Each structure stands twice: as C-alpha cells, then as structure tokens.
C-alpha cells in the first residue's frame, strides 16, 4: 500500500466565474509536514477547504489513502456516495484560524463531543483520550473551563486537541495563529512542532515563515491559484525563482 495519505490531482475551483484554483496537484505522504505559503488571496485556504470537502471542487481528483472522494466525469467533479465520504472524512482533522469551539460546552465536552457523537467512541474512553490530550498540551487545569475563560492561545490548543481526539491520519491547519497576538502565537507553534516531532502528518497554511522553515519537510508556494514552487524548505528559502524570492524577502527583511 502506498504511503501517500492524500493526493490532489488537477484541482480546479471557481467562485462566480473567477478562477481561484487552477490545475493544482499536490500529494502528502505519511509523516510529512507540508506548509502552504503565498500572498493573501492566492487560494491557500480555498485549497484546504476543497481538500477537506468544505467546498466542492469543479473538477479534479481527491484521494485519501487510496480511496477516491472525488473524481472527474465529463469535465465535472463527481463525489463518492455520502456514506463513503463520511468514512473518508475520518482520515482528517481540521483546525480553524478562529478556533470554532462550542461556547456553551466546557473544554472537556468540546473535545469529547465528536468522538462520542460522531465516532461512537465509549464515553469513558473519549474522556480518557481528552484528558490525555489536555495534559499533553498543558491544559489539565482547564477541563471544566469554558472557551470564554481561556486566552486565544489556550482556545487554539483546545481546538487542536479536539481535532486529535478523533485520531485522524492527517491534520490540516488554516493559518492557526492568525487570530492570535504575537505573544500567544509561540505557544500554539510549540504544540505543532511537538506534533511534527511525533511524525503527525500535517498540512499547514501559514504566514509564519521561520516556523514553516523549521517544521516543514516541504513548502508549497501558491500564487494566483497555481503552485509556483513545491520543494524542501532550504530550496524554497534559497530559490532563484524571482517571485518566491521576492515573497520570502518580505518576511526576512
């Protein structure tokens, strides 16, 4: 069996006639950390939303662990039946930039909810899993707190724990620190580095260039809905591609 967890082949996506993703292909292997960088409006977040099936693609192919979530027939995307998509969606978790925690649930219930109600995990096991994750992320004392009682950094760590509670094969991050003060950014990046050290497969849309350089196996630079470069951090940061160099330079100056 291939160690490719995700294959995106020739993905096209338009909104109201405006092309946002144009013939994007990307594959991610088990244990890889792939950062997606590029200017605002380049299609990074849309690519993540298409990969996690929050947005439908117009055409192309989405394959998780050899199972086709979407393929193209007569120029249009056709998705697998709902039951198959539900199974495929268990392969991945998604961490949003704005946390998306349930405000009326405690931290513990936020983490336990999906394993119990979606994956039908035994309540005691779900609780044990949640408490282990809280301990791992330095939040053991926050189990009974509510999201409004937490800092932004703590909320984001809870949302990462919530995604991990379903034991996904691959974790997507959509600009996980963009809603945080610089002071709180470090604690979230530390958690992601910890996951990378544990060989968690991750795709991270980020503006944190130094972090991307340190944590990634590959960096993908997207502009105008096209993959301009897909290479090792070292190759990207020393690229002779004018546009890549220009973009990286803005963060290094």
PDB file of C-alpha atoms in Angstrom:
ATOM      1  CA  UNK A   1       0.000   0.000   0.000  1.00  0.00           C
ATOM      2  CA  UNK A   2       1.243   3.487  -0.901  1.00  0.00           C
ATOM      3  CA  UNK A   3       2.355   5.709   1.957  1.00  0.00           C
ATOM      4  CA  UNK A   4       0.550   8.611   0.257  1.00  0.00           C
ATOM      5  CA  UNK A   5      -2.204   9.746   2.592  1.00  0.00           C
ATOM      6  CA  UNK A   6      -3.561  12.431   0.292  1.00  0.00           C
ATOM      7  CA  UNK A   7      -3.471  13.066  -3.432  1.00  0.00           C
ATOM      8  CA  UNK A   8      -4.967  16.162  -5.015  1.00  0.00           C
ATOM      9  CA  UNK A   9      -4.847  15.902  -8.798  1.00  0.00           C
ATOM     10  CA  UNK A  10      -5.599  18.780 -11.210  1.00  0.00           C
ATOM     11  CA  UNK A  11      -7.894  20.626  -8.815  1.00  0.00           C
ATOM     12  CA  UNK A  12      -9.932  23.439 -10.349  1.00  0.00           C
ATOM     13  CA  UNK A  13     -12.202  25.739  -8.369  1.00  0.00           C
ATOM     14  CA  UNK A  14     -14.013  28.936  -9.338  1.00  0.00           C
ATOM     15  CA  UNK A  15     -16.356  31.241  -7.459  1.00  0.00           C
ATOM     16  CA  UNK A  16     -18.857  33.215  -9.559  1.00  0.00           C
ATOM     17  CA  UNK A  17     -16.755  32.712 -12.674  1.00  0.00           C
ATOM     18  CA  UNK A  18     -13.498  33.787 -11.013  1.00  0.00           C
ATOM     19  CA  UNK A  19     -10.831  31.048 -11.017  1.00  0.00           C
ATOM     20  CA  UNK A  20      -9.375  30.555  -7.529  1.00  0.00           C
ATOM     21  CA  UNK A  21      -7.545  27.234  -8.031  1.00  0.00           C
ATOM     22  CA  UNK A  22      -6.146  26.318 -11.423  1.00  0.00           C
ATOM     23  CA  UNK A  23      -4.884  22.803 -12.081  1.00  0.00           C
ATOM     24  CA  UNK A  24      -3.350  22.296  -8.621  1.00  0.00           C
ATOM     25  CA  UNK A  25      -1.766  18.915  -7.877  1.00  0.00           C
ATOM     26  CA  UNK A  26      -0.293  18.001  -4.506  1.00  0.00           C
ATOM     27  CA  UNK A  27       0.425  14.779  -2.641  1.00  0.00           C
ATOM     28  CA  UNK A  28       1.299  14.228   1.006  1.00  0.00           C
ATOM     29  CA  UNK A  29       2.959  11.099   2.404  1.00  0.00           C
ATOM     30  CA  UNK A  30       2.628   9.632   5.876  1.00  0.00           C
ATOM     31  CA  UNK A  31       4.563  11.602   8.492  1.00  0.00           C
ATOM     32  CA  UNK A  32       5.179  14.583   6.208  1.00  0.00           C
ATOM     33  CA  UNK A  33       4.673  18.174   7.305  1.00  0.00           C
ATOM     34  CA  UNK A  34       3.785  20.385   4.342  1.00  0.00           C
ATOM     35  CA  UNK A  35       3.438  24.150   4.738  1.00  0.00           C
ATOM     36  CA  UNK A  36       1.486  26.150   2.173  1.00  0.00           C
ATOM     37  CA  UNK A  37       2.580  29.757   1.787  1.00  0.00           C
ATOM     38  CA  UNK A  38       1.760  32.587  -0.584  1.00  0.00           C
ATOM     39  CA  UNK A  39       0.221  36.058  -0.712  1.00  0.00           C
ATOM     40  CA  UNK A  40      -3.280  36.748   0.604  1.00  0.00           C
ATOM     41  CA  UNK A  41      -5.968  35.743  -1.876  1.00  0.00           C
ATOM     42  CA  UNK A  42      -3.721  33.205  -3.618  1.00  0.00           C
ATOM     43  CA  UNK A  43      -6.075  30.275  -2.959  1.00  0.00           C
ATOM     44  CA  UNK A  44      -4.341  28.677   0.059  1.00  0.00           C
ATOM     45  CA  UNK A  45      -7.375  28.490   2.340  1.00  0.00           C
ATOM     46  CA  UNK A  46      -9.645  27.501  -0.570  1.00  0.00           C
ATOM     47  CA  UNK A  47      -7.308  24.597  -1.317  1.00  0.00           C
ATOM     48  CA  UNK A  48      -7.638  23.439   2.300  1.00  0.00           C
ATOM     49  CA  UNK A  49     -11.423  23.813   2.187  1.00  0.00           C
ATOM     50  CA  UNK A  50     -11.560  21.783  -1.032  1.00  0.00           C
ATOM     51  CA  UNK A  51      -9.243  19.088   0.370  1.00  0.00           C
ATOM     52  CA  UNK A  52     -11.463  18.764   3.458  1.00  0.00           C
ATOM     53  CA  UNK A  53     -14.633  18.895   1.339  1.00  0.00           C
ATOM     54  CA  UNK A  54     -15.999  22.075   2.900  1.00  0.00           C
ATOM     55  CA  UNK A  55     -16.024  23.448  -0.662  1.00  0.00           C
ATOM     56  CA  UNK A  56     -16.808  21.330  -3.728  1.00  0.00           C
ATOM     57  CA  UNK A  57     -14.215  21.315  -6.494  1.00  0.00           C
ATOM     58  CA  UNK A  58     -15.274  21.986 -10.112  1.00  0.00           C
ATOM     59  CA  UNK A  59     -13.009  19.262 -11.474  1.00  0.00           C
ATOM     60  CA  UNK A  60     -10.023  17.165 -10.447  1.00  0.00           C
ATOM     61  CA  UNK A  61      -9.449  14.268  -8.110  1.00  0.00           C
ATOM     62  CA  UNK A  62      -9.277  13.959  -4.307  1.00  0.00           C
ATOM     63  CA  UNK A  63      -7.894  10.670  -2.957  1.00  0.00           C
ATOM     64  CA  UNK A  64      -7.382   9.760   0.705  1.00  0.00           C
ATOM     65  CA  UNK A  65      -5.380   6.586   1.396  1.00  0.00           C
ATOM     66  CA  UNK A  66      -6.280   5.186  -1.997  1.00  0.00           C
ATOM     67  CA  UNK A  67      -9.994   5.963  -1.654  1.00  0.00           C
ATOM     68  CA  UNK A  68     -11.482   8.432  -4.122  1.00  0.00           C
ATOM     69  CA  UNK A  69     -13.527  11.187  -2.518  1.00  0.00           C
ATOM     70  CA  UNK A  70     -13.956  12.984  -5.838  1.00  0.00           C
ATOM     71  CA  UNK A  71     -13.135  12.293  -9.440  1.00  0.00           C
ATOM     72  CA  UNK A  72     -13.954  13.957 -12.774  1.00  0.00           C
ATOM     73  CA  UNK A  73     -16.525  12.689 -15.255  1.00  0.00           C
ATOM     74  CA  UNK A  74     -17.207  14.641 -18.463  1.00  0.00           C
ATOM     75  CA  UNK A  75     -15.278  17.630 -17.151  1.00  0.00           C
ATOM     76  CA  UNK A  76     -17.139  17.886 -13.838  1.00  0.00           C
ATOM     77  CA  UNK A  77     -16.332  16.674 -10.340  1.00  0.00           C
ATOM     78  CA  UNK A  78     -18.350  13.716  -9.099  1.00  0.00           C
ATOM     79  CA  UNK A  79     -18.193  12.908  -5.391  1.00  0.00           C
ATOM     80  CA  UNK A  80     -18.360   9.482  -3.764  1.00  0.00           C
ATOM     81  CA  UNK A  81     -21.668   8.494  -2.117  1.00  0.00           C
ATOM     82  CA  UNK A  82     -22.396  10.142   1.261  1.00  0.00           C
ATOM     83  CA  UNK A  83     -21.625   7.032   3.274  1.00  0.00           C
ATOM     84  CA  UNK A  84     -18.202   6.678   1.621  1.00  0.00           C
ATOM     85  CA  UNK A  85     -17.458  10.395   2.145  1.00  0.00           C
ATOM     86  CA  UNK A  86     -18.335  10.029   5.816  1.00  0.00           C
ATOM     87  CA  UNK A  87     -15.781   7.205   6.121  1.00  0.00           C
ATOM     88  CA  UNK A  88     -13.149   9.153   4.185  1.00  0.00           C
ATOM     89  CA  UNK A  89     -13.673  12.249   6.344  1.00  0.00           C
ATOM     90  CA  UNK A  90     -12.499  10.238   9.367  1.00  0.00           C
ATOM     91  CA  UNK A  91      -8.996  10.288   7.861  1.00  0.00           C
ATOM     92  CA  UNK A  92      -8.514  14.004   8.509  1.00  0.00           C
ATOM     93  CA  UNK A  93      -9.000  16.729  11.111  1.00  0.00           C
ATOM     94  CA  UNK A  94      -9.145  20.468  10.562  1.00  0.00           C
ATOM     95  CA  UNK A  95      -8.032  23.280  12.879  1.00  0.00           C
ATOM     96  CA  UNK A  96      -9.564  26.645  12.000  1.00  0.00           C
ATOM     97  CA  UNK A  97      -7.978  30.045  12.493  1.00  0.00           C
ATOM     98  CA  UNK A  98     -10.861  31.215  14.694  1.00  0.00           C
ATOM     99  CA  UNK A  99     -10.963  28.137  16.955  1.00  0.00           C
ATOM    100  CA  UNK A 100     -14.685  27.288  16.284  1.00  0.00           C
ATOM    101  CA  UNK A 101     -15.184  25.907  19.804  1.00  0.00           C
ATOM    102  CA  UNK A 102     -18.717  25.451  21.147  1.00  0.00           C
ATOM    103  CA  UNK A 103     -19.073  28.372  23.602  1.00  0.00           C
ATOM    104  CA  UNK A 104     -21.711  26.602  25.738  1.00  0.00           C
ATOM    105  CA  UNK A 105     -19.598  23.444  26.186  1.00  0.00           C
ATOM    106  CA  UNK A 106     -16.789  23.045  28.703  1.00  0.00           C
ATOM    107  CA  UNK A 107     -13.289  22.402  27.354  1.00  0.00           C
ATOM    108  CA  UNK A 108     -13.648  18.695  28.184  1.00  0.00           C
ATOM    109  CA  UNK A 109     -17.033  18.420  26.436  1.00  0.00           C
ATOM    110  CA  UNK A 110     -15.688  20.288  23.389  1.00  0.00           C
ATOM    111  CA  UNK A 111     -13.004  17.619  22.995  1.00  0.00           C
ATOM    112  CA  UNK A 112     -15.232  14.641  23.856  1.00  0.00           C
ATOM    113  CA  UNK A 113     -18.235  15.628  21.742  1.00  0.00           C
ATOM    114  CA  UNK A 114     -17.189  14.409  18.280  1.00  0.00           C
ATOM    115  CA  UNK A 115     -15.624  11.100  19.412  1.00  0.00           C
ATOM    116  CA  UNK A 116     -18.833  10.255  21.310  1.00  0.00           C
ATOM    117  CA  UNK A 117     -21.498  11.589  18.933  1.00  0.00           C
ATOM    118  CA  UNK A 118     -19.777  11.138  15.556  1.00  0.00           C
ATOM    119  CA  UNK A 119     -17.331   8.246  16.016  1.00  0.00           C
ATOM    120  CA  UNK A 120     -19.417   6.471  18.714  1.00  0.00           C
ATOM    121  CA  UNK A 121     -16.409   6.068  20.994  1.00  0.00           C
ATOM    122  CA  UNK A 122     -17.269   4.847  24.501  1.00  0.00           C
ATOM    123  CA  UNK A 123     -17.762   7.886  26.768  1.00  0.00           C
ATOM    124  CA  UNK A 124     -15.143   6.755  29.294  1.00  0.00           C
ATOM    125  CA  UNK A 125     -12.588   6.177  26.563  1.00  0.00           C
ATOM    126  CA  UNK A 126     -13.384   9.557  24.994  1.00  0.00           C
ATOM    127  CA  UNK A 127     -12.923  11.236  28.366  1.00  0.00           C
ATOM    128  CA  UNK A 128      -9.600   9.476  28.983  1.00  0.00           C
ATOM    129  CA  UNK A 129      -8.426  10.471  25.491  1.00  0.00           C
ATOM    130  CA  UNK A 130      -9.461  14.103  26.079  1.00  0.00           C
ATOM    131  CA  UNK A 131      -7.733  14.300  29.472  1.00  0.00           C
ATOM    132  CA  UNK A 132      -4.530  12.835  27.990  1.00  0.00           C
ATOM    133  CA  UNK A 133      -4.545  15.472  25.236  1.00  0.00           C
ATOM    134  CA  UNK A 134      -5.188  18.281  27.731  1.00  0.00           C
ATOM    135  CA  UNK A 135      -2.263  17.059  29.793  1.00  0.00           C
ATOM    136  CA  UNK A 136      -0.060  16.864  26.683  1.00  0.00           C
ATOM    137  CA  UNK A 137      -0.921  20.477  25.785  1.00  0.00           C
ATOM    138  CA  UNK A 138      -0.501  21.860  29.304  1.00  0.00           C
ATOM    139  CA  UNK A 139      -4.214  22.422  29.860  1.00  0.00           C
ATOM    140  CA  UNK A 140      -5.040  19.845  32.546  1.00  0.00           C
ATOM    141  CA  UNK A 141      -6.433  22.532  34.843  1.00  0.00           C
ATOM    142  CA  UNK A 142      -8.808  23.864  32.160  1.00  0.00           C
ATOM    143  CA  UNK A 143     -11.024  20.771  31.654  1.00  0.00           C
ATOM    144  CA  UNK A 144     -14.056  22.388  33.329  1.00  0.00           C
ATOM    145  CA  UNK A 145     -13.459  25.901  31.968  1.00  0.00           C
ATOM    146  CA  UNK A 146     -15.493  27.407  29.116  1.00  0.00           C
ATOM    147  CA  UNK A 147     -13.919  28.861  25.955  1.00  0.00           C
ATOM    148  CA  UNK A 148     -14.681  32.450  27.044  1.00  0.00           C
ATOM    149  CA  UNK A 149     -12.487  31.892  30.109  1.00  0.00           C
ATOM    150  CA  UNK A 150      -9.423  30.977  28.025  1.00  0.00           C
ATOM    151  CA  UNK A 151      -6.825  33.051  26.199  1.00  0.00           C
ATOM    152  CA  UNK A 152      -6.732  32.803  22.411  1.00  0.00           C
ATOM    153  CA  UNK A 153      -3.665  30.576  22.600  1.00  0.00           C
ATOM    154  CA  UNK A 154      -5.392  28.238  25.030  1.00  0.00           C
ATOM    155  CA  UNK A 155      -8.517  28.125  22.840  1.00  0.00           C
ATOM    156  CA  UNK A 156      -6.423  27.202  19.820  1.00  0.00           C
ATOM    157  CA  UNK A 157      -4.660  24.451  21.772  1.00  0.00           C
ATOM    158  CA  UNK A 158      -8.090  23.094  22.774  1.00  0.00           C
ATOM    159  CA  UNK A 159      -9.192  23.127  19.131  1.00  0.00           C
ATOM    160  CA  UNK A 160      -6.044  21.166  18.172  1.00  0.00           C
ATOM    161  CA  UNK A 161      -6.795  18.666  20.958  1.00  0.00           C
ATOM    162  CA  UNK A 162     -10.389  18.410  19.690  1.00  0.00           C
ATOM    163  CA  UNK A 163      -9.183  17.596  16.163  1.00  0.00           C
ATOM    164  CA  UNK A 164      -6.722  14.998  17.504  1.00  0.00           C
ATOM    165  CA  UNK A 165      -9.364  13.336  19.691  1.00  0.00           C
ATOM    166  CA  UNK A 166     -10.788  11.685  16.554  1.00  0.00           C
ATOM    167  CA  UNK A 167      -7.355  10.171  15.843  1.00  0.00           C
ATOM    168  CA  UNK A 168      -7.080  11.460  12.265  1.00  0.00           C
ATOM    169  CA  UNK A 169      -4.346  10.298   9.893  1.00  0.00           C
ATOM    170  CA  UNK A 170      -3.745  13.827   8.674  1.00  0.00           C
ATOM    171  CA  UNK A 171      -4.285  17.218  10.290  1.00  0.00           C
ATOM    172  CA  UNK A 172      -4.988  20.447   8.404  1.00  0.00           C
ATOM    173  CA  UNK A 173      -4.275  23.881   9.882  1.00  0.00           C
ATOM    174  CA  UNK A 174      -5.715  27.008   8.286  1.00  0.00           C
ATOM    175  CA  UNK A 175      -3.488  29.868   9.483  1.00  0.00           C
ATOM    176  CA  UNK A 176      -3.624  28.592  13.087  1.00  0.00           C
ATOM    177  CA  UNK A 177      -2.006  31.692  14.589  1.00  0.00           C
ATOM    178  CA  UNK A 178      -3.551  34.492  12.506  1.00  0.00           C
ATOM    179  CA  UNK A 179      -6.156  35.352  15.179  1.00  0.00           C
ATOM    180  CA  UNK A 180      -3.550  35.463  17.960  1.00  0.00           C
ATOM    181  CA  UNK A 181      -1.327  38.125  19.463  1.00  0.00           C
ATOM    182  CA  UNK A 182       2.380  37.530  18.737  1.00  0.00           C
ATOM    183  CA  UNK A 183       2.833  36.609  22.413  1.00  0.00           C
ATOM    184  CA  UNK A 184       0.316  33.753  22.149  1.00  0.00           C
ATOM    185  CA  UNK A 185       1.493  32.571  18.725  1.00  0.00           C
ATOM    186  CA  UNK A 186       4.566  30.864  20.196  1.00  0.00           C
ATOM    187  CA  UNK A 187       2.594  28.517  22.456  1.00  0.00           C
ATOM    188  CA  UNK A 188       0.487  27.245  19.532  1.00  0.00           C
ATOM    189  CA  UNK A 189       3.509  26.824  17.248  1.00  0.00           C
ATOM    190  CA  UNK A 190       5.205  24.880  20.037  1.00  0.00           C
ATOM    191  CA  UNK A 191       2.301  22.393  20.061  1.00  0.00           C
ATOM    192  CA  UNK A 192       2.506  21.986  16.269  1.00  0.00           C
ATOM    193  CA  UNK A 193       6.285  21.430  16.494  1.00  0.00           C
ATOM    194  CA  UNK A 194       5.628  18.801  19.153  1.00  0.00           C
ATOM    195  CA  UNK A 195       3.198  17.021  16.779  1.00  0.00           C
ATOM    196  CA  UNK A 196       5.759  17.226  13.968  1.00  0.00           C
ATOM    197  CA  UNK A 197       8.336  15.579  16.246  1.00  0.00           C
ATOM    198  CA  UNK A 198       5.804  12.769  16.767  1.00  0.00           C
ATOM    199  CA  UNK A 199       5.536  12.377  12.958  1.00  0.00           C
ATOM    200  CA  UNK A 200       1.943  13.568  12.709  1.00  0.00           C
ATOM    201  CA  UNK A 201       1.088  14.181   9.052  1.00  0.00           C
ATOM    202  CA  UNK A 202       0.146  17.849   8.686  1.00  0.00           C
ATOM    203  CA  UNK A 203      -0.709  20.428   6.043  1.00  0.00           C
ATOM    204  CA  UNK A 204      -0.335  23.952   7.402  1.00  0.00           C
ATOM    205  CA  UNK A 205      -1.401  27.169   5.708  1.00  0.00           C
ATOM    206  CA  UNK A 206       0.751  29.774   7.429  1.00  0.00           C
ATOM    207  CA  UNK A 207       2.300  33.233   7.236  1.00  0.00           C
ATOM    208  CA  UNK A 208       4.901  32.272   9.834  1.00  0.00           C
ATOM    209  CA  UNK A 209       7.885  31.866   7.529  1.00  0.00           C
ATOM    210  CA  UNK A 210      10.529  30.955  10.092  1.00  0.00           C
ATOM    211  CA  UNK A 211       8.188  28.404  11.628  1.00  0.00           C
ATOM    212  CA  UNK A 212       7.457  26.916   8.174  1.00  0.00           C
ATOM    213  CA  UNK A 213      11.177  26.668   7.548  1.00  0.00           C
ATOM    214  CA  UNK A 214      11.845  24.893  10.851  1.00  0.00           C
ATOM    215  CA  UNK A 215       8.923  22.464  10.947  1.00  0.00           C
ATOM    216  CA  UNK A 216       8.250  21.515   7.311  1.00  0.00           C
ATOM    217  CA  UNK A 217       9.522  18.687   5.174  1.00  0.00           C
ATOM    218  CA  UNK A 218       8.190  20.572   2.147  1.00  0.00           C
ATOM    219  CA  UNK A 219       6.955  24.070   1.459  1.00  0.00           C
ATOM    220  CA  UNK A 220       4.451  24.772  -1.316  1.00  0.00           C
ATOM    221  CA  UNK A 221       4.282  28.334  -2.654  1.00  0.00           C
ATOM    222  CA  UNK A 222       0.942  29.194  -4.264  1.00  0.00           C
ATOM    223  CA  UNK A 223       0.071  32.350  -6.170  1.00  0.00           C
ATOM    224  CA  UNK A 224      -2.976  33.133  -8.287  1.00  0.00           C
ATOM    225  CA  UNK A 225      -4.314  29.631  -7.700  1.00  0.00           C
ATOM    226  CA  UNK A 226      -1.224  27.933  -9.153  1.00  0.00           C
ATOM    227  CA  UNK A 227       1.599  26.009  -7.469  1.00  0.00           C
ATOM    228  CA  UNK A 228       4.663  28.126  -8.248  1.00  0.00           C
ATOM    229  CA  UNK A 229       7.104  26.005  -6.206  1.00  0.00           C
ATOM    230  CA  UNK A 230       6.984  22.777  -4.177  1.00  0.00           C
ATOM    231  CA  UNK A 231      10.312  21.901  -2.573  1.00  0.00           C
ATOM    232  CA  UNK A 232      12.328  21.474   0.634  1.00  0.00           C
ATOM    233  CA  UNK A 233      12.457  24.491   2.975  1.00  0.00           C
ATOM    234  CA  UNK A 234      16.126  25.009   2.100  1.00  0.00           C
ATOM    235  CA  UNK A 235      15.393  25.038  -1.634  1.00  0.00           C
ATOM    236  CA  UNK A 236      12.447  27.418  -1.180  1.00  0.00           C
ATOM    237  CA  UNK A 237      14.400  29.835   1.016  1.00  0.00           C
ATOM    238  CA  UNK A 238      17.321  29.919  -1.421  1.00  0.00           C
ATOM    239  CA  UNK A 239      15.154  29.780  -4.558  1.00  0.00           C
ATOM    240  CA  UNK A 240      16.241  31.628  -7.674  1.00  0.00           C
ATOM    241  CA  UNK A 241      12.576  31.974  -8.693  1.00  0.00           C
ATOM    242  CA  UNK A 242      12.099  35.748  -8.656  1.00  0.00           C
ATOM    243  CA  UNK A 243       8.553  35.636  -7.274  1.00  0.00           C
ATOM    244  CA  UNK A 244       9.383  33.166  -4.480  1.00  0.00           C
ATOM    245  CA  UNK A 245      12.484  35.159  -3.536  1.00  0.00           C
ATOM    246  CA  UNK A 246      10.500  38.406  -3.500  1.00  0.00           C
ATOM    247  CA  UNK A 247       7.802  36.903  -1.245  1.00  0.00           C
ATOM    248  CA  UNK A 248      10.264  35.281   1.181  1.00  0.00           C
ATOM    249  CA  UNK A 249      12.319  38.514   1.224  1.00  0.00           C
ATOM    250  CA  UNK A 250       9.389  40.491   2.625  1.00  0.00           C
ATOM    251  CA  UNK A 251       9.430  38.303   5.716  1.00  0.00           C
ATOM    252  CA  UNK A 252      13.199  38.209   6.072  1.00  0.00           C
ATOM    253  CA  UNK A 253      13.775  41.947   5.804  1.00  0.00           C
TER     254      UNK A 253
END
